Tab-separated table of C-alpha atoms in Angstrom:
chain	number	residue	atom	x	y	z
A	1	MET	CA	-7.684	-7.694	1.063
A	2	ASP	CA	-7.484	-9.943	-1.984
A	3	ARG	CA	-3.868	-9.625	-3.077
A	4	SER	CA	-4.407	-10.733	-6.683
A	5	TYR	CA	-7.525	-8.615	-7.321
A	6	TRP	CA	-5.683	-5.292	-7.313
A	7	SER	CA	-2.823	-6.559	-9.466
A	8	ASN	CA	-5.149	-7.376	-12.369
A	9	GLN	CA	-3.495	-5.437	-15.193
A	10	GLU	CA	-6.719	-4.299	-16.841
A	11	LEU	CA	-7.902	-2.978	-13.509
A	12	VAL	CA	-4.600	-1.220	-12.804
A	13	LEU	CA	-4.799	0.627	-16.129
A	14	ALA	CA	-8.461	1.514	-15.565
A	15	THR	CA	-7.569	3.107	-12.200
A	16	ARG	CA	-5.193	5.605	-13.839
A	17	ASP	CA	-7.989	8.096	-14.499
A	18	PHE	CA	-8.965	8.120	-10.831
A	19	VAL	CA	-7.371	9.229	-7.598
A	20	CYS	CA	-6.733	6.022	-5.689
A	21	ILE	CA	-6.697	6.332	-1.918
A	22	ARG	CA	-5.807	3.344	0.209
A	23	LEU	CA	-5.922	4.008	3.925
A	24	ALA	CA	-4.526	1.793	6.633
A	25	THR	CA	-7.564	1.123	8.806
A	26	TYR	CA	-7.168	2.000	12.534
A	27	GLU	CA	-4.000	4.063	12.028
A	28	ASP	CA	-5.442	7.592	12.230
A	29	GLN	CA	-8.432	8.793	14.262
A	30	LYS	CA	-9.506	11.372	11.674
A	31	GLU	CA	-9.460	8.722	8.947
A	32	VAL	CA	-11.363	6.292	11.173
A	33	ASP	CA	-14.059	8.933	11.712
A	34	PHE	CA	-14.235	9.511	7.963
A	35	LEU	CA	-14.421	5.786	7.144
A	36	LYS	CA	-17.300	5.378	9.597
A	37	THR	CA	-19.311	7.837	7.500
A	38	ILE	CA	-18.636	5.704	4.424
A	39	PHE	CA	-19.453	2.212	5.647
A	40	ARG	CA	-20.106	0.317	8.870
A	41	GLY	CA	-20.679	-3.394	9.202
A	42	ARG	CA	-23.755	-5.086	10.666
A	43	SER	CA	-22.455	-4.479	14.166
A	44	GLY	CA	-22.431	-0.748	13.454
A	45	SER	CA	-18.657	-0.637	13.862
A	46	LEU	CA	-15.860	0.052	11.429
A	47	GLU	CA	-14.555	-3.227	10.013
A	48	ASN	CA	-11.099	-4.045	8.654
A	49	THR	CA	-11.874	-3.158	5.039
A	50	VAL	CA	-13.915	-0.408	3.395
A	51	PHE	CA	-14.509	0.361	-0.273
A	52	ALA	CA	-16.283	3.250	-1.973
A	53	MET	CA	-16.291	5.294	-5.159
A	54	LEU	CA	-16.492	8.988	-4.366
A	55	ASP	CA	-16.734	12.138	-6.407
A	56	SER	CA	-13.804	14.544	-6.351
A	57	ASP	CA	-15.395	16.437	-3.448
A	58	GLY	CA	-14.639	13.401	-1.290
A	59	LYS	CA	-18.218	13.322	-0.043
A	60	THR	CA	-20.613	12.310	-2.797
A	61	LYS	CA	-20.866	8.543	-3.162
A	62	LEU	CA	-20.853	7.298	-6.751
A	63	GLY	CA	-22.333	3.906	-5.950
A	64	ARG	CA	-22.838	1.430	-3.197
A	65	SER	CA	-20.122	1.367	-0.555
A	66	GLY	CA	-19.160	-1.758	1.317
A	67	ARG	CA	-16.231	-3.881	2.378
A	68	SER	CA	-14.904	-4.462	-1.146
A	69	PRO	CA	-15.622	-3.552	-4.792
A	70	ASP	CA	-17.816	-6.652	-4.961
A	71	PHE	CA	-20.471	-4.728	-3.034
A	72	ALA	CA	-20.879	-2.450	-6.046
A	73	PHE	CA	-19.498	-4.388	-9.044
A	74	ARG	CA	-19.664	-7.956	-10.308
A	75	GLY	CA	-16.156	-9.299	-10.044
A	76	VAL	CA	-13.005	-7.655	-11.298
A	77	SER	CA	-14.259	-7.445	-14.900
A	78	GLY	CA	-17.421	-5.697	-13.715
A	79	PHE	CA	-15.286	-3.247	-11.769
A	80	VAL	CA	-13.079	-2.558	-14.802
A	81	ASP	CA	-16.164	-1.981	-16.961
A	82	GLY	CA	-17.624	0.310	-14.315
A	83	LEU	CA	-14.445	2.398	-14.152
A	84	LYS	CA	-14.181	2.628	-17.939
A	85	LYS	CA	-17.805	3.687	-18.199
A	86	MET	CA	-17.386	6.326	-15.505
A	87	SER	CA	-14.230	7.565	-17.161
A	88	ALA	CA	-15.883	7.829	-20.587
A	89	GLU	CA	-18.989	9.570	-19.220
A	90	ARG	CA	-16.874	12.163	-17.436
A	91	LYS	CA	-14.357	12.432	-20.262
A	92	LEU	CA	-11.521	11.802	-17.811
A	93	LYS	CA	-7.992	11.701	-19.068
A	94	SER	CA	-5.092	10.409	-17.093
A	95	LYS	CA	-2.900	13.224	-15.823
A	96	ARG	CA	-0.579	11.197	-13.729
A	97	TYR	CA	2.557	12.808	-15.141
A	98	SER	CA	1.452	16.264	-14.103
A	99	ASP	CA	0.829	15.324	-10.513
A	100	THR	CA	2.397	17.687	-8.069
A	101	LYS	CA	2.693	15.668	-4.875
A	102	LEU	CA	4.116	12.334	-3.834
A	103	PRO	CA	1.564	9.709	-2.772
A	104	LEU	CA	2.793	9.587	0.821
A	105	MET	CA	2.066	7.378	3.792
A	106	LYS	CA	1.462	8.961	7.195
A	107	ASN	CA	4.851	8.045	8.661
A	108	VAL	CA	7.879	5.824	8.130
A	109	ASP	CA	6.731	2.981	10.440
A	110	LEU	CA	3.428	2.588	8.657
A	111	ALA	CA	5.049	2.972	5.243
A	112	LEU	CA	7.506	0.201	6.097
A	113	ASN	CA	4.666	-2.109	7.078
A	114	VAL	CA	2.591	-1.294	3.989
A	115	ALA	CA	5.612	-1.770	1.695
A	116	SER	CA	6.133	-5.165	3.306
A	117	CYS	CA	2.459	-6.048	2.740
A	118	ASP	CA	2.737	-4.977	-0.905
A	119	LYS	CA	6.102	-6.714	-1.284
A	120	ILE	CA	7.664	-3.616	-2.797
A	121	GLN	CA	10.417	-1.212	-1.792
A	122	LEU	CA	10.002	1.938	0.228
A	123	ILE	CA	11.382	5.330	-0.749
A	124	ILE	CA	11.988	7.742	2.116
A	125	ILE	CA	12.687	11.395	1.453
A	126	VAL	CA	14.987	12.472	4.274
A	127	GLY	CA	15.648	16.122	5.041
A	128	GLU	CA	16.954	18.264	7.880
A	129	ASP	CA	13.842	20.428	7.696
A	130	ASP	CA	10.502	20.646	5.880
A	131	GLU	CA	11.908	22.939	3.212
A	132	LYS	CA	14.623	20.450	2.328
A	133	VAL	CA	12.095	17.593	2.248
A	134	GLU	CA	9.887	19.633	-0.069
A	135	GLN	CA	12.802	20.346	-2.418
A	136	ILE	CA	13.864	16.706	-2.623
A	137	SER	CA	10.258	15.532	-2.950
A	138	LYS	CA	9.845	17.654	-6.067
A	139	ARG	CA	12.839	15.936	-7.635
A	140	ALA	CA	11.371	12.558	-6.747
A	141	LEU	CA	7.973	13.180	-8.367
A	142	LYS	CA	8.849	11.287	-11.513
A	143	LEU	CA	9.650	8.215	-9.424
A	144	ALA	CA	6.059	8.198	-8.269
A	145	TRP	CA	4.392	9.072	-11.555
A	146	GLY	CA	6.839	8.155	-14.310
A	147	ASP	CA	6.289	5.315	-16.760
A	148	LYS	CA	8.857	2.889	-15.429
A	149	THR	CA	8.338	3.405	-11.720
A	150	ALA	CA	4.682	4.375	-11.183
A	151	GLY	CA	3.185	2.324	-8.379
A	152	GLN	CA	6.439	0.468	-7.743
A	153	TYR	CA	7.203	2.149	-4.399
A	154	VAL	CA	5.618	3.202	-1.164
A	155	PHE	CA	6.651	6.754	-0.196
A	156	ALA	CA	7.273	8.482	3.106
A	157	THR	CA	9.118	11.580	4.261
A	158	THR	CA	10.840	12.450	7.496
A	159	THR	CA	12.874	15.188	9.154
A	160	ASP	CA	13.432	13.045	12.237
A	161	ALA	CA	16.392	10.655	12.271
A	162	LYS	CA	14.682	8.648	15.041
A	163	GLU	CA	12.107	7.482	12.504
A	164	LEU	CA	14.893	5.572	10.745
A	165	GLU	CA	16.040	3.680	13.847
A	166	THR	CA	14.371	0.417	12.795
A	167	ILE	CA	16.111	0.603	9.428
A	168	SER	CA	19.682	-0.608	9.088
A	169	GLY	CA	22.312	0.700	6.692
A	170	GLN	CA	24.151	3.933	6.097
A	171	LYS	CA	21.887	6.865	6.909
A	172	ILE	CA	21.999	10.277	5.224
A	173	LYS	CA	20.805	13.668	6.472
A	174	ASN	CA	19.377	14.849	3.172
A	175	GLY	CA	18.385	12.802	0.162
A	176	ILE	CA	16.512	9.717	-0.927
A	177	VAL	CA	16.759	6.402	0.863
A	178	VAL	CA	15.595	3.193	-0.801
A	179	VAL	CA	14.600	0.518	1.707
A	180	GLU	CA	13.744	-3.153	1.424
A	181	PRO	CA	11.227	-3.904	4.128
A	182	GLY	CA	11.645	-6.921	6.383
A	183	GLN	CA	9.245	-9.869	6.410
A	184	PHE	CA	6.939	-8.225	8.968
A	185	GLY	CA	7.494	-4.607	7.981
A	186	MET	CA	8.915	-3.724	11.385
A	187	SER	CA	12.471	-3.399	10.142
A	188	GLY	CA	14.203	-2.753	6.856
A	189	ASP	CA	17.524	-2.507	5.060
A	190	ILE	CA	18.777	0.476	3.115
A	191	VAL	CA	19.774	-0.736	-0.340
A	192	ALA	CA	20.561	2.622	-1.947
A	193	THR	CA	20.848	6.300	-1.122
A	194	PHE	CA	20.761	9.307	-3.417
A	195	LYS	CA	21.960	12.825	-2.668
A	196	PRO	CA	19.449	15.723	-2.870
A	197	GLU	CA	20.837	16.839	-6.224
A	198	PHE	CA	20.569	13.311	-7.678
A	199	ASP	CA	20.299	12.972	-11.434
A	200	LEU	CA	17.041	11.128	-12.001
A	201	ALA	CA	17.896	9.980	-15.503
A	202	LYS	CA	21.105	8.369	-14.238
A	203	SER	CA	19.548	7.002	-11.047
A	204	LEU	CA	16.520	5.537	-12.750
A	205	ALA	CA	18.261	2.518	-14.237
A	206	LYS	CA	19.722	1.627	-10.840
A	207	LEU	CA	16.353	2.027	-9.141
A	208	VAL	CA	14.495	-0.040	-11.717
A	209	ASP	CA	17.154	-2.717	-11.379
A	210	LEU	CA	16.893	-2.752	-7.602
A	211	ALA	CA	13.121	-3.047	-7.758
A	212	LYS	CA	13.260	-5.852	-10.323
A	213	ASN	CA	15.638	-7.868	-8.211
A	214	TYR	CA	13.524	-7.520	-5.095
A	215	GLU	CA	11.401	-10.626	-4.728
A	216	VAL	CA	9.589	-11.685	-1.609
A	217	LEU	CA	7.920	-14.972	-0.847
A	218	LYS	CA	4.969	-14.809	1.500
A	219	GLU	CA	2.378	-17.425	2.170
A	220	TYR	CA	-0.513	-16.236	4.291
A	221	ARG	CA	-0.834	-19.011	6.862
A	222	SER	CA	2.862	-19.572	7.434
A	223	HIS	CA	3.385	-15.791	7.698
A	224	ILE	CA	0.814	-15.561	10.495
A	225	ARG	CA	2.135	-18.675	12.243
A	226	MET	CA	5.711	-17.434	12.078
A	227	GLY	CA	4.710	-13.945	13.200
A	228	ILE	CA	2.918	-15.220	16.283
A	229	SER	CA	5.754	-17.573	17.190
A	230	LEU	CA	8.262	-14.707	16.846
A	231	GLY	CA	6.161	-12.456	19.051
A	232	ILE	CA	5.262	-9.976	16.300
A	233	ASP	CA	2.504	-7.796	17.724
A	234	TRP	CA	1.447	-4.807	15.599
A	235	LYS	CA	-0.116	-2.081	17.709
A	236	THR	CA	-2.691	0.015	15.869
A	237	GLU	CA	-3.160	3.736	16.585
A	238	THR	CA	-6.868	3.271	17.264
A	239	PRO	CA	-8.660	0.155	18.573
A	240	VAL	CA	-9.512	-2.613	16.093
A	241	THR	CA	-13.312	-2.705	15.998
A	242	ASP	CA	-13.837	-5.602	13.600
A	243	ARG	CA	-15.492	-8.285	15.735
A	244	GLU	CA	-14.464	-11.239	13.595
A	245	SER	CA	-10.912	-10.005	13.343
A	246	ASN	CA	-10.703	-9.575	17.113
A	247	MET	CA	-12.107	-13.078	17.653
A	248	ALA	CA	-9.478	-14.546	15.309
A	249	THR	CA	-6.703	-12.723	17.181
A	250	GLU	CA	-8.128	-13.900	20.485
A	251	ARG	CA	-8.202	-17.501	19.270
A	252	SER	CA	-4.676	-17.482	17.908
A	253	ARG	CA	-3.093	-15.572	20.761
A	254	GLY	CA	-5.293	-16.566	23.653
A	255	ARG	CA	-6.115	-13.026	24.724
A	256	LYS	CA	-9.007	-10.580	24.726
A	257	GLU	CA	-8.743	-7.642	22.284
B	1	MET	CA	12.251	-43.386	-1.815
B	2	THR	CA	11.984	-41.107	1.201
B	3	ARG	CA	14.438	-38.673	-0.408
B	4	LYS	CA	12.373	-38.623	-3.607
B	5	LEU	CA	9.217	-37.952	-1.624
B	6	VAL	CA	10.873	-35.096	0.260
B	7	CYS	CA	12.040	-33.567	-3.047
B	8	VAL	CA	8.556	-33.788	-4.547
B	9	ILE	CA	7.028	-32.152	-1.461
B	10	ALA	CA	9.666	-29.426	-1.535
B	11	LEU	CA	9.027	-28.736	-5.230
B	12	LEU	CA	5.287	-28.569	-4.654
B	13	ALA	CA	5.809	-26.147	-1.772
B	14	ILE	CA	8.034	-23.893	-3.893
B	15	ALA	CA	5.541	-24.007	-6.763
B	16	SER	CA	2.676	-22.983	-4.482
B	17	MET	CA	4.708	-20.197	-2.892
B	18	ALA	CA	5.656	-18.902	-6.331
B	19	ASN	CA	2.076	-17.684	-6.652
B	20	PHE	CA	2.862	-15.098	-4.016
B	21	VAL	CA	5.892	-13.652	-5.741
B	22	GLN	CA	5.121	-10.229	-7.149
B	23	SER	CA	6.147	-10.055	-10.776
B	24	ASP	CA	8.103	-6.849	-11.358
B	25	ASP	CA	6.988	-6.449	-14.952
B	26	GLN	CA	3.525	-5.655	-13.708
B	27	GLU	CA	2.047	-2.203	-13.425
B	28	ARG	CA	0.614	-1.388	-10.031
B	29	VAL	CA	-2.084	0.900	-8.695
B	30	ILE	CA	-0.684	4.225	-7.466
B	31	TRP	CA	-2.149	4.605	-3.998
B	32	TYR	CA	-2.313	7.764	-1.932
B	33	GLY	CA	-1.680	6.572	1.601
B	34	THR	CA	-3.404	9.362	3.493
B	35	LEU	CA	-6.890	10.810	3.308
B	36	ASP	CA	-5.636	14.403	3.249
B	37	GLY	CA	-3.186	13.699	0.415
B	38	GLY	CA	-5.742	11.867	-1.704
B	39	LEU	CA	-8.567	14.355	-1.171
B	40	ALA	CA	-6.277	17.267	-2.020
B	41	GLU	CA	-5.305	15.594	-5.284
B	42	ALA	CA	-8.946	14.794	-6.130
B	43	LYS	CA	-9.927	18.400	-5.517
B	44	ARG	CA	-6.991	19.693	-7.559
B	45	SER	CA	-7.522	17.374	-10.517
B	46	GLY	CA	-11.309	17.026	-10.406
B	47	ARG	CA	-10.959	13.267	-10.726
B	48	PRO	CA	-13.261	10.891	-8.835
B	49	ILE	CA	-11.874	8.731	-6.055
B	50	ILE	CA	-11.424	5.009	-5.609
B	51	LEU	CA	-11.350	4.667	-1.831
B	52	LEU	CA	-10.098	1.553	-0.138
B	53	SER	CA	-9.140	0.918	3.433
B	54	ALA	CA	-7.470	-2.215	4.717
B	55	ALA	CA	-5.571	-3.314	7.806
B	56	PRO	CA	-1.871	-3.999	7.192
B	57	HIS	CA	-1.880	-6.790	9.737
B	58	CYS	CA	-3.766	-9.949	10.488
B	59	GLN	CA	-4.145	-11.355	13.996
B	60	ALA	CA	-1.772	-8.533	15.016
B	61	VAL	CA	0.911	-9.882	12.700
B	62	SER	CA	2.125	-7.092	10.434
B	63	GLY	CA	3.474	-7.396	6.908
B	64	ILE	CA	0.363	-8.911	5.355
B	65	TRP	CA	-2.999	-7.534	4.194
């Protein structure tokens, strides 16, 4: 995935009228089955990346699907124009502040990895039971959709303390945990915790400050080299079916995928 | 001379790595991370969907798209 493409500010603003779904390929069988209906590569298999514009029913394609927006639009400016046009035709208006749910990842492990990829912090809603998680999640909605923090965090929830075992720092039973992911997203450090009854207005300044001071340097080739030498080996939930990707892994690790 | 050369190389390396630092003044796309979550929101709001899928690992090394 082109890291700079999706941080284009014009594009980011143009996406606000749409529901943006970014799945982690190979991490959920149901999602894999769905993605296969959207796009398959020449080999007929699901490849590492998929892109599509869909209507709100989640079924009707609104253009050509492929591996990236370039299959349907000419460059990032073409994509921005396409989104603006679609938005104007449908008279869409951003409603991000009225959203009722957090944009969650499937689980803490995956969220930690994705936050590391995005080089942003992870917010975990921790609760003793689902009801508690739901209550705290409602209080955290403005962190996901508010002006100063929208898009600045990856979100996950858990009722299981075991899910936090790879994360170091003082754990809490109920509340919000802010985590800085490690280099490879397989560990993390708690940098702040907030009680369930946290005052968002008061906490916001601290959160914004924490996010601003979090800077990560990653260079693609050295990251891969270091990861292999350290024995980092991410296991996907479903088999990787991208032939080229498997060949690259085979070459670098000397094994068959 | 050698020290100067090392410094220049180090500066160049830092400058090139700086391209990968995420600026925190930037707005970012708000991504739903699950299909169920995203589809439910699309249905609720009637808004069309930008769907992307990517592997959060490369050559089985996590932490990078």
